[in-house]
Coordinates of C-alpha atoms in Angstrom, one line a residue:
M922 CA 6.8 -4.9 23.1
S923 CA 9.2 -6.6 25.4
T924 CA 12.9 -5.8 25.1
T925 CA 13.6 -9.4 26.2
A926 CA 12.1 -11.9 23.6
P927 CA 10.8 -15.1 25.0
Q928 CA 12.2 -18.4 23.6
A929 CA 10.1 -19.7 20.7
T930 CA 9.8 -23.5 20.0
P931 CA 10.7 -24.7 16.4
Q932 CA 7.0 -25.4 15.8
Q933 CA 6.2 -21.7 16.6
L934 CA 8.9 -20.5 14.4
A935 CA 7.6 -22.7 11.5
I936 CA 4.2 -21.3 12.0
A937 CA 5.4 -17.8 12.0
R938 CA 7.5 -18.3 8.8
K939 CA 4.5 -19.9 7.0
A940 CA 2.3 -16.9 8.1
V941 CA 5.1 -14.5 6.7
I942 CA 5.0 -16.2 3.4
S943 CA 1.3 -16.3 3.0
S944 CA 0.8 -12.8 4.1
S945 CA 3.6 -11.5 1.9
I946 CA 2.2 -13.1 -1.2
G947 CA -1.1 -11.3 -0.8
A948 CA 0.6 -8.0 0.0
A949 CA 2.9 -8.5 -3.1
L950 CA -0.1 -9.1 -5.5
E951 CA -2.1 -6.2 -4.0
W952 CA 0.8 -3.8 -4.4
F953 CA 2.1 -5.2 -7.8
D954 CA -1.4 -4.4 -9.2
I955 CA -1.4 -0.9 -7.7
I956 CA 2.1 0.0 -8.8
V957 CA 1.7 -1.3 -12.3
Y958 CA -1.5 0.7 -12.8
A959 CA 0.3 3.9 -11.6
T960 CA 3.5 3.0 -13.6
F961 CA 1.5 2.9 -16.8
A962 CA -0.8 5.7 -16.0
T963 CA 0.1 7.7 -19.0
T964 CA -0.4 4.8 -21.4
I965 CA -3.8 3.9 -19.8
A966 CA -4.9 7.5 -20.0
K967 CA -4.2 7.5 -23.8
L968 CA -5.9 4.2 -24.4
F969 CA -9.0 4.6 -22.3
Y970 CA -9.5 8.4 -22.5
P971 CA -8.2 9.4 -25.9
E972 CA -10.8 12.2 -26.4
S973 CA -9.5 14.2 -23.4
N974 CA -6.3 16.3 -23.5
G975 CA -3.2 14.9 -21.9
S976 CA -3.6 16.6 -18.4
F977 CA -7.2 15.8 -18.1
A978 CA -6.9 12.3 -19.3
L979 CA -4.4 11.7 -16.6
I980 CA -6.6 13.2 -14.1
L981 CA -9.3 11.0 -15.1
T982 CA -7.0 7.8 -14.9
F983 CA -6.0 8.8 -11.3
A984 CA -9.6 9.6 -10.5
T985 CA -10.3 6.0 -11.3
F986 CA -7.4 5.0 -9.1
A987 CA -8.8 7.3 -6.4
I988 CA -12.4 5.9 -6.6
S989 CA -10.9 2.4 -5.9
Y990 CA -9.7 3.7 -2.5
L991 CA -13.1 5.2 -1.7
I992 CA -14.4 1.6 -1.5
R993 CA -11.5 0.4 0.6
P994 CA -13.1 1.3 4.0
L995 CA -16.2 -0.7 3.1
G996 CA -14.1 -3.7 2.2
G997 CA -12.2 -3.2 5.5
M998 CA -15.4 -3.2 7.4
I999 CA -17.0 -6.2 5.6
L1000 CA -14.0 -8.4 5.3
G1001 CA -12.4 -7.4 8.5
S1002 CA -15.6 -8.1 10.4
Y1003 CA -15.7 -11.5 8.5
A1004 CA -12.2 -12.2 9.9
D1005 CA -13.3 -11.5 13.3
R1006 CA -16.4 -13.7 13.2
K1007 CA -15.3 -16.6 10.9
G1008 CA -11.5 -16.6 11.1
R1009 CA -8.4 -15.1 9.6
K1010 CA -7.8 -18.0 7.3
K1011 CA -11.1 -17.8 5.5
A1012 CA -10.8 -14.1 5.2
L1013 CA -7.4 -14.3 3.7
T1014 CA -8.4 -16.8 1.0
L1015 CA -11.4 -14.6 0.1
T1016 CA -9.4 -11.5 -0.3
L1017 CA -7.0 -13.2 -2.4
M1018 CA -9.5 -14.6 -4.8
L1019 CA -11.1 -11.1 -5.1
M1020 CA -7.7 -9.5 -5.9
M1021 CA -7.1 -12.0 -8.7
L1022 CA -10.5 -11.3 -10.2
G1023 CA -9.8 -7.5 -10.2
T1024 CA -6.3 -8.1 -11.7
L1025 CA -7.7 -10.4 -14.3
I1026 CA -10.4 -7.9 -15.4
M1027 CA -7.7 -5.2 -15.8
A1028 CA -5.4 -7.5 -17.9
V1029 CA -8.2 -8.1 -20.4
A1030 CA -10.1 -4.8 -20.3
P1031 CA -10.9 -3.7 -23.9
T1032 CA -9.8 -0.1 -24.7
Y1033 CA -11.8 2.9 -25.9
A1034 CA -11.0 2.0 -29.5
M1035 CA -12.7 -1.4 -29.0
V1036 CA -15.9 -0.6 -27.0
G1037 CA -15.8 3.1 -26.3
V1038 CA -16.7 4.4 -23.0
W1039 CA -17.4 0.9 -21.7
G1040 CA -13.6 0.3 -21.5
A1041 CA -13.3 3.0 -18.9
L1042 CA -16.2 1.5 -17.0
I1043 CA -14.6 -1.9 -17.2
I1044 CA -11.3 -0.7 -15.6
L1045 CA -13.4 1.1 -13.0
L1046 CA -15.0 -2.1 -12.1
S1047 CA -11.6 -3.7 -11.8
R1048 CA -10.3 -1.0 -9.5
L1049 CA -13.4 -1.3 -7.4
I1050 CA -13.0 -5.0 -6.9
Q1051 CA -9.2 -4.7 -6.2
G1052 CA -10.0 -1.9 -3.8
F1053 CA -12.6 -3.8 -1.8
S1054 CA -10.4 -6.9 -1.6
A1055 CA -7.4 -4.8 -0.5
G1056 CA -9.5 -3.3 2.1
G1057 CA -9.6 -6.5 4.0
E1058 CA -6.2 -7.8 3.1
F1059 CA -3.9 -5.6 5.2
G1060 CA -6.0 -5.9 8.4
T1061 CA -6.5 -9.7 8.1
A1062 CA -3.0 -10.5 7.1
T1063 CA -1.6 -8.3 9.9
A1064 CA -3.8 -9.8 12.5
F1065 CA -2.7 -13.2 11.3
L1066 CA 0.9 -12.3 11.4
I1067 CA 0.8 -10.7 14.9
E1068 CA -1.1 -13.7 16.3
S1069 CA 1.1 -16.3 14.7
A1070 CA 4.4 -14.5 15.8
P1071 CA 5.9 -16.0 19.0
H1072 CA 8.0 -13.0 19.7
K1073 CA 9.5 -10.1 17.8
K1074 CA 5.9 -9.2 16.5
A1075 CA 7.1 -5.9 14.9
F1076 CA 9.7 -7.8 13.0
Y1077 CA 7.3 -10.5 11.7
A1078 CA 4.6 -8.0 10.9
S1079 CA 7.2 -5.8 8.9
W1080 CA 7.4 -8.5 6.2
Q1081 CA 4.1 -7.5 4.9
V1082 CA 5.6 -4.1 4.1
A1083 CA 8.9 -5.6 2.9
A1084 CA 6.8 -7.6 0.3
Q1085 CA 5.7 -4.1 -1.1
G1086 CA 9.4 -3.5 -1.8
V1087 CA 9.4 -6.7 -3.9
S1088 CA 6.3 -5.3 -5.8
M1089 CA 8.0 -1.9 -6.4
L1090 CA 11.1 -3.6 -7.8
L1091 CA 9.1 -5.9 -10.1
A1092 CA 6.7 -3.3 -11.3
S1093 CA 9.3 -0.7 -11.9
G1094 CA 11.4 -3.4 -13.6
F1095 CA 8.7 -4.3 -15.9
G1096 CA 8.0 -0.6 -16.7
Y1097 CA 11.7 0.0 -17.6
V1098 CA 12.0 -3.2 -19.8
L1099 CA 8.7 -2.7 -21.6
T1100 CA 9.2 1.0 -22.3
T1101 CA 12.9 0.5 -23.6
Q1102 CA 12.5 -2.8 -25.5
L1103 CA 8.9 -2.2 -27.1
S1104 CA 8.0 0.3 -29.6
Q1105 CA 5.2 2.7 -28.6
E1106 CA 2.8 0.9 -30.8
A1107 CA 3.6 -2.5 -29.2
L1108 CA 3.4 -0.9 -25.7
E1109 CA 0.0 0.5 -26.4
S1110 CA -1.2 -2.6 -28.2
W1111 CA -0.4 -5.3 -25.6
G1112 CA 2.9 -4.5 -23.7
W1113 CA 1.0 -2.7 -20.8
R1114 CA -1.1 -5.8 -20.2
V1115 CA 1.8 -8.2 -19.6
P1116 CA 2.5 -7.1 -15.9
F1117 CA -1.1 -7.6 -15.0
F1118 CA -1.0 -11.2 -16.5
V1119 CA 2.2 -11.8 -14.7
G1120 CA 0.7 -10.7 -11.4
L1121 CA -2.0 -13.2 -11.9
L1122 CA 0.6 -16.0 -11.6
I1123 CA 1.2 -15.1 -7.9
G1124 CA -2.4 -15.7 -7.0
P1125 CA -2.6 -19.6 -7.4
V1126 CA 0.5 -20.0 -5.3
G1127 CA -0.9 -17.8 -2.6
L1128 CA -4.2 -19.6 -2.6
Y1129 CA -2.4 -23.0 -2.4
I1130 CA -0.4 -21.8 0.7
R1131 CA -3.3 -20.2 2.4
A1132 CA -5.6 -23.3 2.0
R1133 CA -3.0 -25.1 4.2
L1134 CA -2.8 -22.6 6.9
E1135 CA -3.9 -23.3 10.5
E1136 CA -6.1 -20.8 12.2
T1137 CA -4.2 -18.8 15.0
E1138 CA -4.5 -20.1 18.6
E1139 CA -5.2 -16.6 19.8
F1140 CA -8.2 -16.3 17.6
I1141 CA -9.5 -19.7 18.5
S1142 CA -9.3 -18.9 22.3
T1143 CA -10.7 -15.5 22.1
T1144 CA -14.4 -14.9 22.9
K1145 CA -15.9 -13.9 19.7
S1146 CA -17.6 -10.4 19.6
K1147 CA -21.3 -10.6 18.3
S1148 CA -20.8 -7.4 16.4
P1149 CA -17.1 -6.5 15.9
L1150 CA -17.9 -3.2 14.0
G1151 CA -20.4 -2.2 16.7
E1152 CA -17.8 -2.7 19.3
L1153 CA -15.2 -0.9 17.3
F1154 CA -17.2 2.2 16.7
S1155 CA -18.8 2.3 20.1
Q1156 CA -15.9 1.6 22.4
H1157 CA -12.7 2.3 20.2
Y1158 CA -13.4 5.2 18.2
G1159 CA -10.7 7.3 19.5
R1160 CA -8.1 4.6 18.8
L1161 CA -9.5 4.3 15.3
L1162 CA -9.1 8.0 14.7
A1163 CA -5.7 8.2 16.0
G1164 CA -4.6 5.1 14.2
S1165 CA -5.9 6.4 10.9
A1166 CA -4.1 9.8 11.4
A1167 CA -0.8 7.8 12.0
V1168 CA -1.2 5.9 8.7
G1169 CA -0.6 9.2 6.8
V1170 CA 3.2 9.3 6.3
A1171 CA 3.2 5.6 5.4
T1172 CA 0.6 5.8 2.7
I1173 CA 1.7 9.3 1.2
S1174 CA 5.3 8.2 1.0
V1175 CA 4.2 5.1 -1.0
Y1176 CA 2.1 7.2 -3.4
M1177 CA 4.6 9.9 -3.6
I1178 CA 7.1 7.3 -4.8
L1179 CA 4.5 5.8 -7.3
Y1180 CA 3.6 9.4 -8.6
M1181 CA 7.2 10.4 -9.0
P1182 CA 7.8 8.7 -12.5
T1183 CA 4.7 10.6 -13.9
F1184 CA 5.7 13.8 -12.3
A1185 CA 9.3 13.5 -13.6
V1186 CA 8.3 12.6 -17.2
K1187 CA 5.4 15.2 -17.6
N1188 CA 7.1 18.2 -15.7
L1189 CA 10.9 17.7 -15.7
N1190 CA 11.4 16.1 -19.2
I1191 CA 13.1 13.1 -17.6
P1192 CA 13.0 10.2 -20.2
A1193 CA 10.2 7.7 -19.4
D1194 CA 12.5 4.7 -19.2
A1195 CA 14.9 6.4 -16.7
A1196 CA 12.0 7.5 -14.4
F1197 CA 11.5 3.8 -13.5
L1198 CA 15.1 3.5 -11.9
G1199 CA 13.8 5.5 -8.9
G1200 CA 11.2 2.8 -8.2
V1201 CA 13.7 0.0 -8.5
V1202 CA 15.9 1.8 -6.0
A1203 CA 13.0 2.4 -3.6
G1204 CA 12.0 -1.2 -3.9
V1205 CA 15.4 -2.5 -3.1
I1206 CA 15.6 -0.2 -0.1
T1207 CA 12.2 -1.2 1.2
L1208 CA 12.9 -4.9 0.9
V1209 CA 16.4 -4.7 2.5
T1210 CA 15.7 -2.2 5.3
V1211 CA 12.2 -2.9 6.6
P1212 CA 12.9 -6.1 8.4
M1213 CA 15.9 -4.5 10.2
I1214 CA 13.6 -1.6 11.1
G1215 CA 11.1 -4.2 12.5
H1216 CA 13.9 -5.4 14.8
L1217 CA 14.5 -1.8 15.9
A1218 CA 10.9 -1.3 16.6
D1219 CA 10.8 -4.4 18.8
R1220 CA 13.6 -2.9 20.9
V1221 CA 12.5 0.7 21.3
G1222 CA 8.9 0.8 20.2
P1223 CA 7.1 1.3 16.8
A1224 CA 5.6 4.7 17.8
K1225 CA 9.1 6.1 18.7
V1226 CA 10.6 5.0 15.4
M1227 CA 7.6 6.2 13.4
T1228 CA 7.9 9.7 15.1
W1229 CA 11.5 10.0 14.1
A1230 CA 10.6 9.3 10.5
A1231 CA 7.5 11.7 10.4
V1232 CA 9.8 14.5 11.7
G1233 CA 12.2 13.6 8.9
A1234 CA 9.4 13.7 6.3
L1235 CA 8.4 17.1 7.6
V1236 CA 11.9 18.6 7.5
L1237 CA 13.0 16.9 4.3
A1238 CA 10.0 17.3 1.9
W1239 CA 10.6 20.9 0.6
P1240 CA 14.3 20.6 0.1
L1241 CA 14.0 17.2 -1.7
F1242 CA 11.4 18.7 -4.1
K1243 CA 13.3 21.9 -4.6
L1244 CA 16.5 19.8 -5.3
M1245 CA 14.8 17.9 -8.0
T1246 CA 13.0 20.7 -9.6
S1247 CA 16.0 22.8 -9.6
N1248 CA 18.3 20.1 -11.0
P1249 CA 16.1 17.9 -13.2
S1250 CA 18.4 15.0 -13.8
I1251 CA 18.3 11.1 -13.5
P1252 CA 20.8 10.9 -10.6
V1253 CA 18.9 13.7 -8.7
M1254 CA 15.6 12.1 -9.4
V1255 CA 16.8 8.6 -8.2
L1256 CA 18.4 10.2 -5.1
V1257 CA 15.1 11.9 -4.1
I1258 CA 13.1 8.7 -4.6
A1259 CA 15.7 6.7 -2.6
L1260 CA 15.4 9.1 0.4
L1261 CA 11.7 9.0 0.2
G1262 CA 12.0 5.2 0.2
V1263 CA 14.1 5.5 3.4
I1264 CA 11.5 7.6 5.1
M1265 CA 8.8 5.3 3.9
S1266 CA 10.7 2.2 5.3
F1267 CA 11.3 3.7 8.8
Y1268 CA 7.6 4.8 9.0
F1269 CA 5.8 2.0 7.3
G1270 CA 7.8 -0.9 8.7
P1271 CA 6.7 -0.6 12.4
L1272 CA 3.0 0.5 11.4
P1273 CA 1.4 -3.0 11.4
A1274 CA 2.6 -3.8 14.9
L1275 CA 1.6 -0.4 16.2
I1276 CA -2.0 -0.5 14.8
S1277 CA -2.5 -4.1 15.9
A1278 CA -1.6 -3.1 19.5
L1279 CA -4.5 -0.6 19.5
F1280 CA -7.1 -3.4 19.4
P1281 CA -8.1 -6.4 21.3
A1282 CA -8.1 -9.8 19.5
A1283 CA -11.8 -10.1 19.4
I1284 CA -12.0 -7.0 17.0
R1285 CA -8.5 -6.8 15.8
G1286 CA -9.4 -7.7 12.1
S1287 CA -12.0 -5.0 11.9
G1288 CA -10.0 -2.6 13.9
I1289 CA -6.7 -2.8 11.8
S1290 CA -8.7 -3.0 8.5
V1291 CA -11.1 0.1 9.2
T1292 CA -8.2 2.1 10.7
Y1293 CA -5.7 1.4 8.0
N1294 CA -8.2 2.0 5.1
V1295 CA -9.7 5.1 6.4
G1296 CA -6.1 6.5 6.7
V1297 CA -5.0 5.2 3.2
T1298 CA -8.1 6.5 1.6
L1299 CA -8.3 10.1 3.1
L1300 CA -4.5 10.7 3.2
G1301 CA -2.9 8.6 0.5
G1302 CA -5.1 6.9 -2.0
I1303 CA -6.3 10.3 -3.5
A1304 CA -2.9 11.7 -3.5
P1305 CA -2.0 11.2 -7.2
L1306 CA -5.4 12.8 -8.1
V1307 CA -4.9 15.7 -5.8
L1308 CA -1.3 16.3 -6.8
T1309 CA -2.1 16.2 -10.6
W1310 CA -5.0 18.7 -10.1
L1311 CA -2.9 21.0 -7.8
L1312 CA -0.1 21.2 -10.4
S1313 CA -2.5 22.0 -13.1
I1314 CA -4.1 24.8 -11.2
T1315 CA -1.0 26.3 -9.5
G1316 CA 1.7 25.6 -11.9
S1317 CA 4.2 25.2 -9.0
L1318 CA 6.3 22.2 -9.1
E1319 CA 7.0 22.3 -5.4
T1320 CA 3.3 21.8 -4.6
P1321 CA 3.6 18.1 -3.8
S1322 CA 6.1 18.9 -1.0
L1323 CA 3.5 21.1 0.8
Y1324 CA 0.9 18.2 0.7
Y1325 CA 3.5 15.8 2.0
M1326 CA 4.3 18.2 4.9
A1327 CA 0.6 18.6 5.8
I1328 CA 0.1 14.8 6.0
A1329 CA 3.3 14.6 8.2
V1330 CA 1.7 17.1 10.7
I1331 CA -1.4 15.0 10.8
S1332 CA 0.6 11.8 11.4
L1333 CA 2.6 13.4 14.3
V1334 CA -0.7 14.4 16.0
G1335 CA -2.0 10.9 15.7
L1336 CA 1.2 9.4 17.0
A1337 CA 1.2 11.9 19.9
F1338 CA -2.3 10.5 20.9
I1339 CA -1.2 7.0 20.7
R1340 CA 1.8 7.5 22.8
L1341 CA 0.3 9.8 25.4
R1342 CA -3.3 8.7 25.7
Y1343 CA -3.0 4.9 24.9
K1344 CA 0.6 4.5 26.4
L1345 CA 2.0 2.5 23.4
R1346 CA 5.6 3.2 22.8

């Protein structure tokens, strides 16, 4: 990243703004769906796994959540390769259509009381479709943003992360309103479906915008790879591994924030409606701070900013959980989630620009998609399942912090390789 940004023409800036909007809509729908599912995990567990006890039903619910992440790398490989061969625009349109389908199936899924175990299989299908499409969304959208940006690439790419802040805010807001304004019977009957139907409204707008995008000049002028995946795995394997490790703190911070309401309600006796306030706070922090952190990353380098944040995660994880478990109250919970939101923003904001810099344009869609989704699947997507299981067998409420610290160490190792071996700052 150059510290002196070149002048951009009005046309280039218009293209960059359109890229931000189109990419942000996809990111918002992806994460809104994910966050709503995590937000209503206890309700979904009761409706789709009623014959299991509370803890095991919740484990089954998060297991379905985790399985959707196992298919993400496959989606990343297929859709990322498609983006490298056929174009970013076509891939972005396809991923959004698949995401809408996954969300629709979740919104209309019949419960156990209606169709028995078929209900659980239907939501599994929904999560698999959503996971597959999400596997290609981040990499393709990031490549499109980076290639559309005339300058300040970390800033423009960070808006995809900022859109996740909007999703956190809206999903947590829905959770708060629905749990406080509806009876338990109404919430379980139809209320939990409302956010999924609302999420579907985002899709047509995104499709309309994406249908009118122009392919990036960098992609058009690049000599296409005959086998993007073959080139990625044979020539850039080290970059893929280092990048996947570097994804760790970003993804574990997100899922720790998503997991926190369930953790607080089940283990700390925090009222369910109050638990959503933390998500609202984290959403606002992400939306407001991430673009500013993108500016900072353009000046000093994404890897440097992310290293600071990873050290912060490693140092603060145990004290934050100890504070919350020792003082289980609404203000303390909101404070802890807010601080996790700050760590996430400083780490996740520069991540798209860093990963994109690891790969040449000819395999950028595949490189980003596979790298990001391997990291998300192994280090973040299974986190709610692992944390719920660890708590059930250890009984220690500080267990999540140890998992968080372990992921921070892995990310610091990945960042060290990126900075020292691949000379990215």
